[in-house]
CSV table of C-alpha atoms and ligand atoms in Angstrom, one decimal:
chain,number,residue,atom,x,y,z
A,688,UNK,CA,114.7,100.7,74.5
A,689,UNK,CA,114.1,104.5,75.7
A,690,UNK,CA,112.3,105.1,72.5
A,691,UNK,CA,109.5,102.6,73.1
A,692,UNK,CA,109.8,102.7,77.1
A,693,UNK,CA,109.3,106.9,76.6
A,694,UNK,CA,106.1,105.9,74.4
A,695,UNK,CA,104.8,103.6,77.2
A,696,UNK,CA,104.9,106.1,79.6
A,697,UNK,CA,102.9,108.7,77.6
A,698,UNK,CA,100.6,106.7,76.7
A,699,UNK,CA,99.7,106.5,80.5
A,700,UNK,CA,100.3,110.0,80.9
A,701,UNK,CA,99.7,111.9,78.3
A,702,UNK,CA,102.0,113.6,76.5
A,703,UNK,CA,103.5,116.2,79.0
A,704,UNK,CA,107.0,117.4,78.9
A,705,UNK,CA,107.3,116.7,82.2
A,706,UNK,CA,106.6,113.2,84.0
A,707,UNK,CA,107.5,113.8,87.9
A,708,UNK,CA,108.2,110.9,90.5
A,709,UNK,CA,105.4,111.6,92.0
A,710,UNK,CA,102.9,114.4,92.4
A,711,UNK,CA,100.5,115.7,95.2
A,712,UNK,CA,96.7,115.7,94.0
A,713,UNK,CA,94.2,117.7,95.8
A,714,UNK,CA,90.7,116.7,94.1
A,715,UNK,CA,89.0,116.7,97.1
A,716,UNK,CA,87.9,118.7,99.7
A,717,UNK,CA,91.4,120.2,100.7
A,718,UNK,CA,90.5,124.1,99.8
A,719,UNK,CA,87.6,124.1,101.1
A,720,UNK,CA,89.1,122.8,104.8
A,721,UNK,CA,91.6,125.1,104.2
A,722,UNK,CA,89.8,128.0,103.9
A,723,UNK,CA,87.6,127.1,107.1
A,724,UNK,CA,91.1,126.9,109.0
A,725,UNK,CA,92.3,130.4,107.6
A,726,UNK,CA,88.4,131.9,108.5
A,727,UNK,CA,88.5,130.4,111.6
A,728,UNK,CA,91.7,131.8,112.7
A,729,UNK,CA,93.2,128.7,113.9
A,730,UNK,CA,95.8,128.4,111.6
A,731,UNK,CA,98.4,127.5,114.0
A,732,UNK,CA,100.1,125.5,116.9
A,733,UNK,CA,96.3,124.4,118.5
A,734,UNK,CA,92.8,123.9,116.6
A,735,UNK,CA,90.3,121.6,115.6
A,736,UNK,CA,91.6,119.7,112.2
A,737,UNK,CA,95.0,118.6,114.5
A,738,UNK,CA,92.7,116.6,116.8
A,739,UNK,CA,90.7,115.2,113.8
A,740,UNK,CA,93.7,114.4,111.9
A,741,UNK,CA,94.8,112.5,114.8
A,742,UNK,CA,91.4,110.7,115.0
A,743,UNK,CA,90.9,109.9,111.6
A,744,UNK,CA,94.6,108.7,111.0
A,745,UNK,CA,94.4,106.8,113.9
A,746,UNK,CA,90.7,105.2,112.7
A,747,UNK,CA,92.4,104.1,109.3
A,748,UNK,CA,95.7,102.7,111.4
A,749,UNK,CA,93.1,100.8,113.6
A,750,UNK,CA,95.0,102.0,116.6
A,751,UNK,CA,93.5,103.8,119.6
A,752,UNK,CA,96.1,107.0,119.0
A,753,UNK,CA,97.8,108.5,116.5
A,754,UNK,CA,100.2,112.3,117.6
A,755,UNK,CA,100.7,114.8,114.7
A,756,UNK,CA,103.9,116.1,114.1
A,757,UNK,CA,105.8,119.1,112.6
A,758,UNK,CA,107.4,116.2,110.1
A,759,UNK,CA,108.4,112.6,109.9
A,760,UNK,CA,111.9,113.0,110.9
A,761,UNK,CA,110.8,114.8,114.2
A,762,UNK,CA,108.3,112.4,114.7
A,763,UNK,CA,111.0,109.8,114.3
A,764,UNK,CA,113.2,111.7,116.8
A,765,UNK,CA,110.6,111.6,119.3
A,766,UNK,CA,109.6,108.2,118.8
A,767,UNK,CA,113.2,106.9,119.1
A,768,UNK,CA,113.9,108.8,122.5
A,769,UNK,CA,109.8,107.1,123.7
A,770,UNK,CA,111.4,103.8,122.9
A,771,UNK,CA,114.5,104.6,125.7
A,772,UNK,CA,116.9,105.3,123.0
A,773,UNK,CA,119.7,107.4,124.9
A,774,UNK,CA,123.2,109.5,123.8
A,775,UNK,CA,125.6,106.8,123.1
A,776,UNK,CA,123.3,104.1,122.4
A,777,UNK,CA,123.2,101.9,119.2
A,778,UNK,CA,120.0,101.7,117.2
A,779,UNK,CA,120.0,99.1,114.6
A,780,UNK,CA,118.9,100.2,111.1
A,781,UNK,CA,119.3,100.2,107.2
A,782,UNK,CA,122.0,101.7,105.1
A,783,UNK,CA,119.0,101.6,102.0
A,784,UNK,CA,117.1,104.4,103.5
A,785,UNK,CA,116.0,108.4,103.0
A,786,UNK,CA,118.9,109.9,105.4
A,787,UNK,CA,115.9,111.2,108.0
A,788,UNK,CA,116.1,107.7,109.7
A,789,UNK,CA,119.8,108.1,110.6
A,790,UNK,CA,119.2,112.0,111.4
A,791,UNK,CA,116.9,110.5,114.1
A,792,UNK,CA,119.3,108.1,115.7
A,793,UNK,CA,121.8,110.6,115.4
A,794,UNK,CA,120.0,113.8,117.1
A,795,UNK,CA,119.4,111.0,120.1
A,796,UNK,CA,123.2,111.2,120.3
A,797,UNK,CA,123.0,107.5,119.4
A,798,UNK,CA,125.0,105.6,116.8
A,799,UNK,CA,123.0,103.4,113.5
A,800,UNK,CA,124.2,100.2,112.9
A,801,UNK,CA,124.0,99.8,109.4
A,802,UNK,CA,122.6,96.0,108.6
A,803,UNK,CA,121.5,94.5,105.1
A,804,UNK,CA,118.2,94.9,103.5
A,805,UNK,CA,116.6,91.7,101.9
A,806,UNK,CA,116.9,91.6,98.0
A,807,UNK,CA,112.7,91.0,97.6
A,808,UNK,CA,111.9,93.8,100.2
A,809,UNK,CA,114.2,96.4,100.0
A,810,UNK,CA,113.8,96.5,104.3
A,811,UNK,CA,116.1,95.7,106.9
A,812,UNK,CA,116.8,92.0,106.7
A,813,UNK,CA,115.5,89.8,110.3
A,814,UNK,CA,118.3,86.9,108.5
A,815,UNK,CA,121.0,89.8,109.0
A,816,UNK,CA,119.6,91.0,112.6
A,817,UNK,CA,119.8,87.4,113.7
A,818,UNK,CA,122.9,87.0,112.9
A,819,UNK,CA,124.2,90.2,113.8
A,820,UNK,CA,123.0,89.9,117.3
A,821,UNK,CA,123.8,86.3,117.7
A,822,UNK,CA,127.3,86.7,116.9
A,823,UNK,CA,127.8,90.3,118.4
A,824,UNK,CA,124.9,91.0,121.2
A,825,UNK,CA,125.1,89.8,124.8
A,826,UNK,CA,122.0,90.1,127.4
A,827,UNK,CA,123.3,92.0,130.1
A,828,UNK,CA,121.9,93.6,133.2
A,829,UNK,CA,121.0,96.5,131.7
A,830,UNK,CA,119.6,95.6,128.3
A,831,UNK,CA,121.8,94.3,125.4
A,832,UNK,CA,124.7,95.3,124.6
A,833,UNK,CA,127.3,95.3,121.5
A,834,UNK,CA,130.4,92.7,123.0
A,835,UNK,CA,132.9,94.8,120.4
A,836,UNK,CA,131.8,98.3,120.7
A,837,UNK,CA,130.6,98.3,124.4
A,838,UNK,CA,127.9,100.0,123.5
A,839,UNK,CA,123.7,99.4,124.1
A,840,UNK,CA,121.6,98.3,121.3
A,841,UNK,CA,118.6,100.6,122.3
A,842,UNK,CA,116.2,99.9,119.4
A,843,UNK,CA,115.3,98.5,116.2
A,844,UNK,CA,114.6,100.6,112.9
A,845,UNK,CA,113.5,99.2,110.2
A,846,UNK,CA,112.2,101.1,106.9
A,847,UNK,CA,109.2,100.2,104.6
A,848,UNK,CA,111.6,100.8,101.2
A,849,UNK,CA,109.0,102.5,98.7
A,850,UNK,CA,106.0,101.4,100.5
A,851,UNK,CA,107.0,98.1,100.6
A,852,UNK,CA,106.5,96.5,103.8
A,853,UNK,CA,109.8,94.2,105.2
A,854,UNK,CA,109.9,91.3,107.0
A,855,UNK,CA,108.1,93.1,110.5
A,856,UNK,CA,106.4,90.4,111.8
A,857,UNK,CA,109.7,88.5,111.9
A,858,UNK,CA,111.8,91.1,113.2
A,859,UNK,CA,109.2,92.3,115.9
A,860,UNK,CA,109.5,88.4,117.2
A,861,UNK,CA,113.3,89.2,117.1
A,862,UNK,CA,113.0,92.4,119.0
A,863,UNK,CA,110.8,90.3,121.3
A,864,UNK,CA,113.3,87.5,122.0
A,865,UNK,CA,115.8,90.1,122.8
A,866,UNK,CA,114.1,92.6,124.7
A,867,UNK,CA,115.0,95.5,122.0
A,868,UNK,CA,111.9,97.6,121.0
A,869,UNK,CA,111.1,98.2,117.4
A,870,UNK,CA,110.2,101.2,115.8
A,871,UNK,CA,109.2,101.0,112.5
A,872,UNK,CA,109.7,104.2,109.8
A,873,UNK,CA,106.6,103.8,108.0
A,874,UNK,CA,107.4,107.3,106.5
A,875,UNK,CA,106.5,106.2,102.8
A,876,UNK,CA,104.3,103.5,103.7
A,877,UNK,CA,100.8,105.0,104.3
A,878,UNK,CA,98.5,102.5,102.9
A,879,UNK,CA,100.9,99.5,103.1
A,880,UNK,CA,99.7,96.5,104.9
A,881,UNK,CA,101.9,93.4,105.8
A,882,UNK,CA,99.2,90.6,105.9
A,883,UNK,CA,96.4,92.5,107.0
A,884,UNK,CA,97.4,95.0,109.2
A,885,UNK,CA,99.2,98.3,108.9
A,886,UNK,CA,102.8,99.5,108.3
A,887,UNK,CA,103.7,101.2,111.1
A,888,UNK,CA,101.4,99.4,113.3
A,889,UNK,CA,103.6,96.1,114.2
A,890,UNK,CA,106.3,97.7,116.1
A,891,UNK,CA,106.4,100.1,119.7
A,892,UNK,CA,105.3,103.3,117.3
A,893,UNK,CA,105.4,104.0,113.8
A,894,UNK,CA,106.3,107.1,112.3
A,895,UNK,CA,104.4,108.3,108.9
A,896,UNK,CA,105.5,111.6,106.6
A,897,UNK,CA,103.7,113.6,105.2
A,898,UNK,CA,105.8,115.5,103.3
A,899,UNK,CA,104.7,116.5,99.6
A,900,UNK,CA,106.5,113.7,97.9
A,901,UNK,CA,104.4,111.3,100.2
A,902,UNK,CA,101.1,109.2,99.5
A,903,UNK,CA,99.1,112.1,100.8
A,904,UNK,CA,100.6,115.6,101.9
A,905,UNK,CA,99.5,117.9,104.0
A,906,UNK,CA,102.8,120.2,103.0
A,907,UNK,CA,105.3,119.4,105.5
A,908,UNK,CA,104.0,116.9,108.9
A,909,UNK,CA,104.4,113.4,110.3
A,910,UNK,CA,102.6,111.4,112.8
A,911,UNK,CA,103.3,109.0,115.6
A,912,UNK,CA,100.9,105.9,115.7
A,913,UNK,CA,100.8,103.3,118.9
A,914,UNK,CA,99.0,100.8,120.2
A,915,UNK,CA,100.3,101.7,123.7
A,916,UNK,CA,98.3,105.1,125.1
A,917,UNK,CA,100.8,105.5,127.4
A,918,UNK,CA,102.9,106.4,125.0
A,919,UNK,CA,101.0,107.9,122.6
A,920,UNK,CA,100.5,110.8,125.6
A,921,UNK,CA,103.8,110.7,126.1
A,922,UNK,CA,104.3,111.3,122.6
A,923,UNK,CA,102.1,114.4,122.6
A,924,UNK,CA,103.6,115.6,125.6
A,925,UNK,CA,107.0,115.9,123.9
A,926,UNK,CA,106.0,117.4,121.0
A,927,UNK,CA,104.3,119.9,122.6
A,928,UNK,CA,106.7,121.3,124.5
A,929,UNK,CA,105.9,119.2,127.6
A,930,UNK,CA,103.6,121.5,128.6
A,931,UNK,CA,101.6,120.5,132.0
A,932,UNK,CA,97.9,121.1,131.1
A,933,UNK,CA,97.0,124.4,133.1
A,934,UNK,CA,94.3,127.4,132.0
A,935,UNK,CA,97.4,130.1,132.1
A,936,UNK,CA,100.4,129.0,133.6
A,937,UNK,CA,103.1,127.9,131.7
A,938,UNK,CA,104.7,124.9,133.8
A,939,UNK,CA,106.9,122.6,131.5
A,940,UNK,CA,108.2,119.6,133.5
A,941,UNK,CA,110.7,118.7,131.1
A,942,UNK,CA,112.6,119.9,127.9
A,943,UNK,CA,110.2,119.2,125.1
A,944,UNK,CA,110.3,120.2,121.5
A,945,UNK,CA,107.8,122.2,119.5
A,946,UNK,CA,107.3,119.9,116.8
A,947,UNK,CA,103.4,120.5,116.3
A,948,UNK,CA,101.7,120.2,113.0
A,949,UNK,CA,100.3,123.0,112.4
A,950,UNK,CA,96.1,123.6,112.2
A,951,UNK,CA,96.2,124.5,108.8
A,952,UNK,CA,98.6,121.4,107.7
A,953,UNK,CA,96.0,119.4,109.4
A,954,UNK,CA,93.2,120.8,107.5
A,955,UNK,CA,95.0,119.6,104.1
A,956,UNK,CA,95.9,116.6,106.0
A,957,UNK,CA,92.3,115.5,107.1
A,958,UNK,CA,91.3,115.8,102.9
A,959,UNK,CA,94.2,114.5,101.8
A,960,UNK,CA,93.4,111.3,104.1
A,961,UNK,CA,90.1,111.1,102.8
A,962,UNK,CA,91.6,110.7,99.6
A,963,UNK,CA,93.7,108.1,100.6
A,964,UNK,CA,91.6,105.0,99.1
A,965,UNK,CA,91.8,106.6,96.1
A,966,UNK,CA,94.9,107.4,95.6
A,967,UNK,CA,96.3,104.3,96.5
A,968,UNK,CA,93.7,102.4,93.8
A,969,UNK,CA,95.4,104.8,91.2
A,970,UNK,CA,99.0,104.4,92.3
A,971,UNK,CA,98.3,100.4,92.4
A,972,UNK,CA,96.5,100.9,88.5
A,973,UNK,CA,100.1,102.6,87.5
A,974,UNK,CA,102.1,99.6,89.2
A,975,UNK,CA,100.2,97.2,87.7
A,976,UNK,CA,100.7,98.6,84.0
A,977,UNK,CA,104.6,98.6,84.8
A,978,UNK,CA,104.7,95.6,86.1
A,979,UNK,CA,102.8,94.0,83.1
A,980,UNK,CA,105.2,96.7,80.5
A,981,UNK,CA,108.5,95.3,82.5
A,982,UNK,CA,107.2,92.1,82.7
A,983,UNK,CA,109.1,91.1,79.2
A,984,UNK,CA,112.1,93.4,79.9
A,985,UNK,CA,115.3,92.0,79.6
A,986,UNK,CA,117.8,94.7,81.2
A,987,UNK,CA,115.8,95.3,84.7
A,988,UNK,CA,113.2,93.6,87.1
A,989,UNK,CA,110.3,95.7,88.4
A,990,UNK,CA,110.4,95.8,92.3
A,991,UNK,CA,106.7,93.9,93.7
A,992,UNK,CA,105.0,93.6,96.4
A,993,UNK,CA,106.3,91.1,98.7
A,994,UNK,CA,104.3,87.9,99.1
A,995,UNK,CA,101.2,88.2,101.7
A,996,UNK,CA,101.7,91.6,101.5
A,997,UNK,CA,100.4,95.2,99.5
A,998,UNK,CA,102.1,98.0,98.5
A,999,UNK,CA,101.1,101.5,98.4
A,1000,UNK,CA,103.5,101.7,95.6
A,1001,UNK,CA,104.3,104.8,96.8
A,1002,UNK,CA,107.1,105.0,94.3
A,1003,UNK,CA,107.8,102.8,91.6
A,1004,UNK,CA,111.1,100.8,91.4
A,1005,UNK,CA,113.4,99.1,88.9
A,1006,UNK,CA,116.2,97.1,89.9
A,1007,UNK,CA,118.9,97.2,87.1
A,1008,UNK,CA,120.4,93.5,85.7
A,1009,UNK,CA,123.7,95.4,84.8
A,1010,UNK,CA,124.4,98.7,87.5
A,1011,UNK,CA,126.6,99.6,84.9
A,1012,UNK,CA,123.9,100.6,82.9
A,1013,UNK,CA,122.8,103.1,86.0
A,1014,UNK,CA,124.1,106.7,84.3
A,1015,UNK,CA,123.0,105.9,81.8
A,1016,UNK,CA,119.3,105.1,82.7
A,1017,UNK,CA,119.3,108.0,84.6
A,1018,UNK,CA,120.7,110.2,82.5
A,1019,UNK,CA,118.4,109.2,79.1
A,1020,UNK,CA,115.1,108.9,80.9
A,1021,UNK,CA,116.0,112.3,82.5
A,1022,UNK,CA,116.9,113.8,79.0
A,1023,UNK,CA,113.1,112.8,77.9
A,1024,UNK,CA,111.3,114.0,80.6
A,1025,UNK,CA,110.6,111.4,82.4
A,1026,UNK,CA,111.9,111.8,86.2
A,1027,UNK,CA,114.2,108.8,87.6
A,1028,UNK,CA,116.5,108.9,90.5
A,1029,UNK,CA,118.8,106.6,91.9
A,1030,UNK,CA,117.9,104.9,95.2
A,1031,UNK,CA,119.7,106.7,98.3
A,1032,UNK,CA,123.6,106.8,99.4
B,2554,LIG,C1,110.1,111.1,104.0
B,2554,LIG,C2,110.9,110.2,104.9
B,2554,LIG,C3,111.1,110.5,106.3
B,2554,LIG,C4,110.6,111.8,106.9
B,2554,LIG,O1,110.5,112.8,106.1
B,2554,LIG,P1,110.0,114.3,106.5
B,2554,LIG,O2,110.3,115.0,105.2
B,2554,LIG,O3,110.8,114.8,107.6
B,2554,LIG,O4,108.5,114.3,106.8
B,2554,LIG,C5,111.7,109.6,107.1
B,2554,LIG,N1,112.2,108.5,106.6
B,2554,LIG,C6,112.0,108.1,105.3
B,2554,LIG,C7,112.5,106.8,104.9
B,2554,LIG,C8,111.4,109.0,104.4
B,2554,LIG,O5,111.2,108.6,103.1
């Protein structure tokens, strides 16, 4: 099966000796930004691609505001403590994730509750909220709070596995019913759209990466999207070292973090994002060749979009019929060249 599975894949590829996860492509106008940045001399905390970034990301989110950020697991940090999340809180998340999203609850000083994924989405399940804060929440005065642990359930955090979106529209209404605020990790999920509207764009904020493994890279960065300006400011505010706007002085009226992107990450960033219908036409050409080559397979099932939904595809995703077959996927398709990884611990 690795023999003729190999052949598939270089007959989409090419022959190379080397068939990455994914790669960053820069076809567009990405030097020539870059270079404007570097002449201009803004290549750091402040300048003009930052605020276009924002713009243009927030144009393509349909959302009024959009905050760049140093990277996605800042930009989750900061979103997280926007939402009221506060030391010794609980934030409700999923175990099947990139470790950022529990780095962010964490540096809040708050706890993840680890709660199931669904099968078809890979995302945080609304069945296994429900039932989690049916049998375990009570509405208290001060919010809701976990009857065992004592403890506040601050947020929700659910994850867009691969680009796949999860059930969000279900588990915002849940987040609704209980007063819990949802903050979706869109981090790999640029592009994705449950129904018609954006990933990232259902809950409080959404937090996007843009890290060089991501749908579009602008080397390291992340963003903050919301439909609430308030918060969107406040968002800025933070990152920004909650700096009070002033000519000279330097009057900070809080403790911020300095989790800018930088000018000349936004410069790759704004051509990366005018890339972006491009890339995702190519990455949904690829998914649709493996879905059609796996289509017939007898030892795994390729991952799909989920009904009413689309995928970036942002990575493409097997689901093994036997996991004890897992080393030694890994280690044959490894051996020829062609890059697989488990999902996450
Ligand atoms: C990539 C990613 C992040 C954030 O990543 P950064 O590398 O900090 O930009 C957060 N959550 C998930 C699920 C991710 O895949």
């Amino acid at each position: 099966m690795y023999d003729e599975l190999t052949a598939f894949i270089q007959s989409w590829f090419g022959t190379r000796n080397f068939i990455p996860l994914h790669e960053p492509r820069f076809s567009g106008r990405e030097r020539e930004y870059v270079l404007d940045a570097i002449d201009s001399t803004f290549v750091s905390s402040v300048g003009a691609y930052v605020d276009r970034f924002e713009a243009e990301l927030a144009a393509w989110l349909d959302v009024p505001r959009t905050v760049a950020a140093v990277n996605g697991t800042a930009a989750l940090q900061v979103a997280l403590r926007l939402a009221g999340v506060k030391p010794d809180d609980e934030v409700i998340t999923q175990p099947l994730t990139f470790v950022a999203t529990a780095n962010a609850i964490a540096y809040n000083g708050a706890h993840p509750v680890f709660l199931d994924v669904d099968r078809d989405t890979l995302g945080l399940s609304p069945l296994a909220v429900n039932n989690f804060l049916t049998g375990h929440a009570e509405l208290r005065e001060k919010g809701v709070f976990n009857r065992r642990t004592g403890k506040r359930i601050a947020a929700i955090l659910p994850m867009h596995t691969f680009g796949h979106p999860c059930r969000i529209e279900q588990l915002c209404v849940l987040g609704k019913e209980w007063g819990i605020p949802v903050v979706e990790d869109a981090a790999e999920a640029l592009g994705s759209r449950a129904g018609t509207r954006h990933c990232g764009t259902f809950g409080l904020m959404g937090v996007y990466s843009f890290n060089g493994n991501k749908t579009i890279t602008c080397g390291g960065g992340g963003a903050i999207s919301s439909a609430e300006v308030e918060l969107a400011a406040r968002a800025k505010h933070l990152t920004t070292t909650a700096k009070v706007p002033h000519p000279w002085a330097f009057v900070h009226d809080e403790v911020g973090y300095n989790f800018r992107m930088p000018n000349l990450n936004a410069a790759l960033a704004c051509a990366q994002l005018e890339r972006l219908p491009a890339l995702l036409a190519d990455k949904r050409l690829l998914a649709e060749a493996y879905r059609e080559y796996f289509s017939g397979c007898d030892w795994c099932d390729f991952l799909r979009e989920p009904e009413g939904c689309t995928s970036n595809y942002w990575l493409n995703t097997v689901i093994l019929r036997d996991p004890g077959l897992r080393n030694e996927v890994l280690e044959e398709t490894n051996r020829r060249g062609i890059m697989t990884r488990p999902i996450w611990c």
